Amino acid sequence: MVTTARGRPSRHVPPKTAPARTARDLLETLPPTPGFRAEVIDGNLIVSPVGTPEHSWSATLLSYALRPLVMERRWRAHVGGVNVCIDGPRDSLVPDFVLAPADCPRWGTLELRSSGLILVAEVVSPGSARVDRDDKPRVYAAGGVPIMLLVDPIATPPSVTVLSDPGDGGYRAVTRVQLGKPLRIPSPVDFDLDTSIFL
């Protein structure tokens, strides 16, 4: 307890901070949110639960599959926990997997800039299905991310989709295969992914 010079308790007055004017401002003032992921998508703050262990395992399996390529090219592979700042609107997304060059430009010290990335991947879960399937491809494409991979174990049938050739309205090239089939990830990755790893 803080007391005044006369020994009476004083009221604690928190320091004044500027009010948040945007969802991005609010995101930057949030305390840690264990068990939840906070993102800014289309100027809206979206808070959703983190995925299940199976969800993160899919991202880890993708990292294992791409490891030889990552090591050969000296890229960086990040399984969760990396925020991506979308160039332009400064939306902040948290992909399940990110592939980036070692010298990827950053927004501040914590966020990788979308235009410097090589690939992002999202693993669809029931709580994120609409955002992962509809919103994020459009946002990543607008931010200049060359390739997006969508691992969708809850689709009927379960599938993996590679989206490439980003444009104003989204990705112009889309290839979807059923889980278990091979999938070619185009340039700059140039890799044949065996999607049976996700079964």
PDB file of C-alpha atoms in Angstrom:
ATOM      1  CA  MET A   1       0.000   0.000   0.000  1.00  0.00           C
ATOM      2  CA  VAL A   2       1.268   3.482  -0.844  1.00  0.00           C
ATOM      3  CA  THR A   3       0.905   6.125   1.855  1.00  0.00           C
ATOM      4  CA  THR A   4       0.990   9.894   1.671  1.00  0.00           C
ATOM      5  CA  ALA A   5       3.372  12.095   3.609  1.00  0.00           C
ATOM      6  CA  ARG A   6       0.723  12.324   6.367  1.00  0.00           C
ATOM      7  CA  GLY A   7       0.493   8.537   6.683  1.00  0.00           C
ATOM      8  CA  ARG A   8      -2.918   8.128   5.043  1.00  0.00           C
ATOM      9  CA  PRO A   9      -3.393   5.516   2.330  1.00  0.00           C
ATOM     10  CA  SER A  10      -3.407   6.939  -1.148  1.00  0.00           C
ATOM     11  CA  ARG A  11      -5.448   5.646  -4.034  1.00  0.00           C
ATOM     12  CA  HIS A  12      -3.409   3.859  -6.666  1.00  0.00           C
ATOM     13  CA  VAL A  13      -3.914   5.587  -9.973  1.00  0.00           C
ATOM     14  CA  PRO A  14      -2.633   3.598 -12.959  1.00  0.00           C
ATOM     15  CA  PRO A  15      -0.556   5.542 -15.459  1.00  0.00           C
ATOM     16  CA  LYS A  16      -2.562   7.008 -18.309  1.00  0.00           C
ATOM     17  CA  THR A  17      -2.122   5.405 -21.678  1.00  0.00           C
ATOM     18  CA  ALA A  18      -3.525   6.446 -25.002  1.00  0.00           C
ATOM     19  CA  PRO A  19      -6.785   4.658 -25.769  1.00  0.00           C
ATOM     20  CA  ALA A  20      -6.694   2.000 -28.455  1.00  0.00           C
ATOM     21  CA  ARG A  21      -8.134   3.360 -31.694  1.00  0.00           C
ATOM     22  CA  THR A  22      -7.736   0.267 -33.829  1.00  0.00           C
ATOM     23  CA  ALA A  23      -7.779  -3.479 -33.367  1.00  0.00           C
ATOM     24  CA  ARG A  24      -4.029  -3.398 -33.986  1.00  0.00           C
ATOM     25  CA  ASP A  25      -3.594  -0.913 -31.107  1.00  0.00           C
ATOM     26  CA  LEU A  26      -5.655  -3.168 -28.850  1.00  0.00           C
ATOM     27  CA  LEU A  27      -3.641  -6.257 -29.856  1.00  0.00           C
ATOM     28  CA  GLU A  28      -0.419  -4.517 -28.877  1.00  0.00           C
ATOM     29  CA  THR A  29      -1.757  -3.783 -25.378  1.00  0.00           C
ATOM     30  CA  LEU A  30      -3.174  -7.238 -24.644  1.00  0.00           C
ATOM     31  CA  PRO A  31      -1.547  -9.179 -21.830  1.00  0.00           C
ATOM     32  CA  PRO A  32      -0.436 -12.741 -22.603  1.00  0.00           C
ATOM     33  CA  THR A  33      -3.431 -14.960 -23.369  1.00  0.00           C
ATOM     34  CA  PRO A  34      -2.379 -18.556 -22.589  1.00  0.00           C
ATOM     35  CA  GLY A  35      -4.459 -21.061 -24.500  1.00  0.00           C
ATOM     36  CA  PHE A  36      -5.668 -18.460 -26.993  1.00  0.00           C
ATOM     37  CA  ARG A  37      -4.386 -16.964 -30.207  1.00  0.00           C
ATOM     38  CA  ALA A  38      -5.026 -13.255 -30.870  1.00  0.00           C
ATOM     39  CA  GLU A  39      -4.928 -12.039 -34.478  1.00  0.00           C
ATOM     40  CA  VAL A  40      -6.012  -8.970 -36.424  1.00  0.00           C
ATOM     41  CA  ILE A  41      -7.802  -9.945 -39.629  1.00  0.00           C
ATOM     42  CA  ASP A  42      -9.395  -7.289 -41.847  1.00  0.00           C
ATOM     43  CA  GLY A  43      -9.035  -4.790 -39.015  1.00  0.00           C
ATOM     44  CA  ASN A  44     -10.898  -6.992 -36.513  1.00  0.00           C
ATOM     45  CA  LEU A  45      -9.392  -8.510 -33.390  1.00  0.00           C
ATOM     46  CA  ILE A  46     -10.011 -12.271 -33.465  1.00  0.00           C
ATOM     47  CA  VAL A  47      -9.302 -14.344 -30.361  1.00  0.00           C
ATOM     48  CA  SER A  48      -9.582 -18.103 -30.771  1.00  0.00           C
ATOM     49  CA  PRO A  49      -8.443 -21.140 -28.785  1.00  0.00           C
ATOM     50  CA  VAL A  50      -5.158 -22.718 -29.778  1.00  0.00           C
ATOM     51  CA  GLY A  51      -5.439 -26.024 -31.605  1.00  0.00           C
ATOM     52  CA  THR A  52      -5.303 -29.512 -30.189  1.00  0.00           C
ATOM     53  CA  PRO A  53      -2.060 -31.492 -29.897  1.00  0.00           C
ATOM     54  CA  GLU A  54      -3.013 -33.215 -33.179  1.00  0.00           C
ATOM     55  CA  HIS A  55      -3.312 -29.777 -34.786  1.00  0.00           C
ATOM     56  CA  SER A  56       0.212 -28.738 -33.791  1.00  0.00           C
ATOM     57  CA  TRP A  57       1.521 -32.204 -34.689  1.00  0.00           C
ATOM     58  CA  SER A  58       0.398 -31.655 -38.302  1.00  0.00           C
ATOM     59  CA  ALA A  59       2.449 -28.443 -38.445  1.00  0.00           C
ATOM     60  CA  THR A  60       5.408 -30.268 -36.911  1.00  0.00           C
ATOM     61  CA  LEU A  61       5.121 -33.064 -39.517  1.00  0.00           C
ATOM     62  CA  LEU A  62       5.214 -30.444 -42.275  1.00  0.00           C
ATOM     63  CA  SER A  63       8.353 -29.007 -40.712  1.00  0.00           C
ATOM     64  CA  TYR A  64       9.950 -32.474 -40.653  1.00  0.00           C
ATOM     65  CA  ALA A  65       9.054 -33.072 -44.315  1.00  0.00           C
ATOM     66  CA  LEU A  66      10.586 -29.761 -45.415  1.00  0.00           C
ATOM     67  CA  ARG A  67      13.669 -30.028 -43.174  1.00  0.00           C
ATOM     68  CA  PRO A  68      16.115 -31.198 -45.894  1.00  0.00           C
ATOM     69  CA  LEU A  69      15.071 -28.304 -48.115  1.00  0.00           C
ATOM     70  CA  VAL A  70      15.262 -25.815 -45.226  1.00  0.00           C
ATOM     71  CA  MET A  71      18.763 -26.947 -44.288  1.00  0.00           C
ATOM     72  CA  GLU A  72      20.006 -26.973 -47.895  1.00  0.00           C
ATOM     73  CA  ARG A  73      18.710 -23.464 -48.620  1.00  0.00           C
ATOM     74  CA  ARG A  74      19.393 -22.056 -45.143  1.00  0.00           C
ATOM     75  CA  TRP A  75      15.790 -20.978 -44.700  1.00  0.00           C
ATOM     76  CA  ARG A  76      13.959 -20.733 -41.367  1.00  0.00           C
ATOM     77  CA  ALA A  77      10.986 -22.947 -40.492  1.00  0.00           C
ATOM     78  CA  HIS A  78       8.734 -21.823 -37.638  1.00  0.00           C
ATOM     79  CA  VAL A  79       6.061 -24.068 -36.147  1.00  0.00           C
ATOM     80  CA  GLY A  80       3.540 -21.699 -34.545  1.00  0.00           C
ATOM     81  CA  GLY A  81       4.419 -18.838 -32.267  1.00  0.00           C
ATOM     82  CA  VAL A  82       5.464 -16.474 -35.064  1.00  0.00           C
ATOM     83  CA  ASN A  83       3.358 -13.458 -35.908  1.00  0.00           C
ATOM     84  CA  VAL A  84       3.166 -12.202 -39.477  1.00  0.00           C
ATOM     85  CA  CYS A  85       2.517  -8.531 -40.190  1.00  0.00           C
ATOM     86  CA  ILE A  86       0.568  -8.135 -43.421  1.00  0.00           C
ATOM     87  CA  ASP A  87       2.174  -5.384 -45.490  1.00  0.00           C
ATOM     88  CA  GLY A  88      -0.249  -2.533 -46.030  1.00  0.00           C
ATOM     89  CA  PRO A  89      -3.032  -2.909 -43.451  1.00  0.00           C
ATOM     90  CA  ARG A  90      -0.634  -4.202 -40.747  1.00  0.00           C
ATOM     91  CA  ASP A  91      -3.005  -7.041 -39.857  1.00  0.00           C
ATOM     92  CA  SER A  92      -1.257  -9.508 -37.545  1.00  0.00           C
ATOM     93  CA  LEU A  93      -1.744 -13.216 -38.188  1.00  0.00           C
ATOM     94  CA  VAL A  94      -0.338 -16.290 -36.467  1.00  0.00           C
ATOM     95  CA  PRO A  95       0.111 -19.086 -39.030  1.00  0.00           C
ATOM     96  CA  ASP A  96       0.582 -22.677 -37.884  1.00  0.00           C
ATOM     97  CA  PHE A  97       3.768 -22.905 -39.952  1.00  0.00           C
ATOM     98  CA  VAL A  98       5.997 -20.303 -41.612  1.00  0.00           C
ATOM     99  CA  LEU A  99       8.833 -20.759 -44.072  1.00  0.00           C
ATOM    100  CA  ALA A 100      11.050 -17.680 -44.434  1.00  0.00           C
ATOM    101  CA  PRO A 101      14.538 -16.702 -45.550  1.00  0.00           C
ATOM    102  CA  ALA A 102      17.032 -16.091 -42.758  1.00  0.00           C
ATOM    103  CA  ASP A 103      17.007 -12.356 -43.526  1.00  0.00           C
ATOM    104  CA  CYS A 104      13.215 -11.978 -43.704  1.00  0.00           C
ATOM    105  CA  PRO A 105      12.296  -8.333 -43.003  1.00  0.00           C
ATOM    106  CA  ARG A 106      10.407  -7.639 -39.791  1.00  0.00           C
ATOM    107  CA  TRP A 107       7.815  -5.265 -38.485  1.00  0.00           C
ATOM    108  CA  GLY A 108       9.420  -4.150 -35.224  1.00  0.00           C
ATOM    109  CA  THR A 109      11.363  -6.921 -33.542  1.00  0.00           C
ATOM    110  CA  LEU A 110       8.707  -9.621 -33.285  1.00  0.00           C
ATOM    111  CA  GLU A 111       6.727  -9.887 -36.521  1.00  0.00           C
ATOM    112  CA  LEU A 112       7.897 -11.204 -39.874  1.00  0.00           C
ATOM    113  CA  ARG A 113       6.674  -9.105 -42.804  1.00  0.00           C
ATOM    114  CA  SER A 114       4.365 -10.932 -45.183  1.00  0.00           C
ATOM    115  CA  SER A 115       6.107  -9.779 -48.369  1.00  0.00           C
ATOM    116  CA  GLY A 116       9.374 -11.424 -47.242  1.00  0.00           C
ATOM    117  CA  LEU A 117       7.937 -14.896 -46.579  1.00  0.00           C
ATOM    118  CA  ILE A 118       8.217 -17.995 -48.732  1.00  0.00           C
ATOM    119  CA  LEU A 119       5.251 -20.027 -47.483  1.00  0.00           C
ATOM    120  CA  VAL A 120       2.647 -20.050 -44.716  1.00  0.00           C
ATOM    121  CA  ALA A 121       0.537 -23.032 -43.698  1.00  0.00           C
ATOM    122  CA  GLU A 122      -2.692 -23.285 -41.753  1.00  0.00           C
ATOM    123  CA  VAL A 123      -4.092 -26.476 -40.233  1.00  0.00           C
ATOM    124  CA  VAL A 124      -7.880 -26.279 -40.168  1.00  0.00           C
ATOM    125  CA  SER A 125      -9.695 -27.084 -36.939  1.00  0.00           C
ATOM    126  CA  PRO A 126     -13.420 -26.783 -36.155  1.00  0.00           C
ATOM    127  CA  GLY A 127     -12.934 -23.452 -34.383  1.00  0.00           C
ATOM    128  CA  SER A 128     -10.916 -21.911 -37.221  1.00  0.00           C
ATOM    129  CA  ALA A 129     -12.495 -23.430 -40.341  1.00  0.00           C
ATOM    130  CA  ARG A 130     -14.132 -20.304 -41.794  1.00  0.00           C
ATOM    131  CA  VAL A 131     -11.183 -18.018 -41.045  1.00  0.00           C
ATOM    132  CA  ASP A 132      -8.579 -20.514 -42.336  1.00  0.00           C
ATOM    133  CA  ARG A 133     -10.499 -21.442 -45.489  1.00  0.00           C
ATOM    134  CA  ASP A 134     -12.007 -18.066 -46.444  1.00  0.00           C
ATOM    135  CA  ASP A 135     -10.310 -15.100 -44.785  1.00  0.00           C
ATOM    136  CA  LYS A 136      -6.668 -16.042 -44.449  1.00  0.00           C
ATOM    137  CA  PRO A 137      -6.033 -17.006 -48.102  1.00  0.00           C
ATOM    138  CA  ARG A 138      -7.308 -13.597 -49.230  1.00  0.00           C
ATOM    139  CA  VAL A 139      -5.290 -11.738 -46.564  1.00  0.00           C
ATOM    140  CA  TYR A 140      -2.059 -13.673 -47.203  1.00  0.00           C
ATOM    141  CA  ALA A 141      -2.401 -13.143 -50.966  1.00  0.00           C
ATOM    142  CA  ALA A 142      -2.967  -9.402 -50.489  1.00  0.00           C
ATOM    143  CA  GLY A 143       0.165  -9.334 -48.303  1.00  0.00           C
ATOM    144  CA  GLY A 144       2.265 -10.894 -51.072  1.00  0.00           C
ATOM    145  CA  VAL A 145       2.894 -14.301 -49.484  1.00  0.00           C
ATOM    146  CA  PRO A 146       3.908 -16.440 -52.501  1.00  0.00           C
ATOM    147  CA  ILE A 147       2.461 -19.755 -51.266  1.00  0.00           C
ATOM    148  CA  MET A 148      -0.166 -20.817 -48.757  1.00  0.00           C
ATOM    149  CA  LEU A 149      -0.688 -24.433 -47.764  1.00  0.00           C
ATOM    150  CA  LEU A 150      -4.020 -25.429 -46.201  1.00  0.00           C
ATOM    151  CA  VAL A 151      -4.039 -28.760 -44.366  1.00  0.00           C
ATOM    152  CA  ASP A 152      -7.716 -29.608 -43.847  1.00  0.00           C
ATOM    153  CA  PRO A 153      -8.218 -32.836 -41.866  1.00  0.00           C
ATOM    154  CA  ILE A 154     -11.887 -31.974 -41.168  1.00  0.00           C
ATOM    155  CA  ALA A 155     -12.919 -31.532 -44.823  1.00  0.00           C
ATOM    156  CA  THR A 156     -14.950 -34.233 -46.553  1.00  0.00           C
ATOM    157  CA  PRO A 157     -12.768 -35.878 -47.738  1.00  0.00           C
ATOM    158  CA  PRO A 158      -9.736 -34.625 -45.773  1.00  0.00           C
ATOM    159  CA  SER A 159      -7.466 -32.647 -48.081  1.00  0.00           C
ATOM    160  CA  VAL A 160      -4.387 -30.495 -48.542  1.00  0.00           C
ATOM    161  CA  THR A 161      -4.522 -27.423 -50.781  1.00  0.00           C
ATOM    162  CA  VAL A 162      -1.654 -25.380 -52.159  1.00  0.00           C
ATOM    163  CA  LEU A 163      -2.471 -21.808 -53.185  1.00  0.00           C
ATOM    164  CA  SER A 164       0.018 -19.774 -55.213  1.00  0.00           C
ATOM    165  CA  ASP A 165       0.319 -16.809 -57.576  1.00  0.00           C
ATOM    166  CA  PRO A 166      -1.069 -14.130 -55.234  1.00  0.00           C
ATOM    167  CA  GLY A 167      -3.198 -11.361 -56.697  1.00  0.00           C
ATOM    168  CA  ASP A 168      -5.516  -8.603 -55.533  1.00  0.00           C
ATOM    169  CA  GLY A 169      -8.518 -10.849 -54.837  1.00  0.00           C
ATOM    170  CA  GLY A 170      -6.656 -13.919 -53.618  1.00  0.00           C
ATOM    171  CA  TYR A 171      -4.523 -16.689 -55.035  1.00  0.00           C
ATOM    172  CA  ARG A 172      -4.942 -17.376 -58.755  1.00  0.00           C
ATOM    173  CA  ALA A 173      -3.577 -20.954 -58.723  1.00  0.00           C
ATOM    174  CA  VAL A 174      -5.194 -23.561 -56.475  1.00  0.00           C
ATOM    175  CA  THR A 175      -4.400 -27.284 -56.352  1.00  0.00           C
ATOM    176  CA  ARG A 176      -6.213 -29.587 -53.912  1.00  0.00           C
ATOM    177  CA  VAL A 177      -5.525 -33.263 -53.254  1.00  0.00           C
ATOM    178  CA  GLN A 178      -7.051 -35.788 -50.918  1.00  0.00           C
ATOM    179  CA  LEU A 179      -4.888 -36.664 -47.922  1.00  0.00           C
ATOM    180  CA  GLY A 180      -2.494 -39.428 -48.920  1.00  0.00           C
ATOM    181  CA  LYS A 181      -1.883 -38.149 -52.464  1.00  0.00           C
ATOM    182  CA  PRO A 182       1.320 -36.337 -53.508  1.00  0.00           C
ATOM    183  CA  LEU A 183       1.136 -32.554 -53.869  1.00  0.00           C
ATOM    184  CA  ARG A 184       3.585 -30.368 -55.770  1.00  0.00           C
ATOM    185  CA  ILE A 185       4.469 -27.163 -53.930  1.00  0.00           C
ATOM    186  CA  PRO A 186       5.477 -24.705 -56.673  1.00  0.00           C
ATOM    187  CA  SER A 187       8.394 -22.283 -56.914  1.00  0.00           C
ATOM    188  CA  PRO A 188      10.128 -20.899 -54.935  1.00  0.00           C
ATOM    189  CA  VAL A 189       9.749 -24.086 -52.853  1.00  0.00           C
ATOM    190  CA  ASP A 190       9.688 -26.666 -55.710  1.00  0.00           C
ATOM    191  CA  PHE A 191       8.929 -29.662 -53.527  1.00  0.00           C
ATOM    192  CA  ASP A 192       6.777 -32.794 -53.835  1.00  0.00           C
ATOM    193  CA  LEU A 193       4.940 -33.189 -50.522  1.00  0.00           C
ATOM    194  CA  ASP A 194       3.758 -36.663 -49.540  1.00  0.00           C
ATOM    195  CA  THR A 195       0.488 -35.746 -47.806  1.00  0.00           C
ATOM    196  CA  SER A 196       0.193 -39.215 -46.276  1.00  0.00           C
ATOM    197  CA  ILE A 197       2.274 -37.784 -43.412  1.00  0.00           C
ATOM    198  CA  PHE A 198      -0.948 -36.135 -42.179  1.00  0.00           C
ATOM    199  CA  LEU A 199      -2.926 -39.420 -41.996  1.00  0.00           C
TER     200      LEU A 199
END
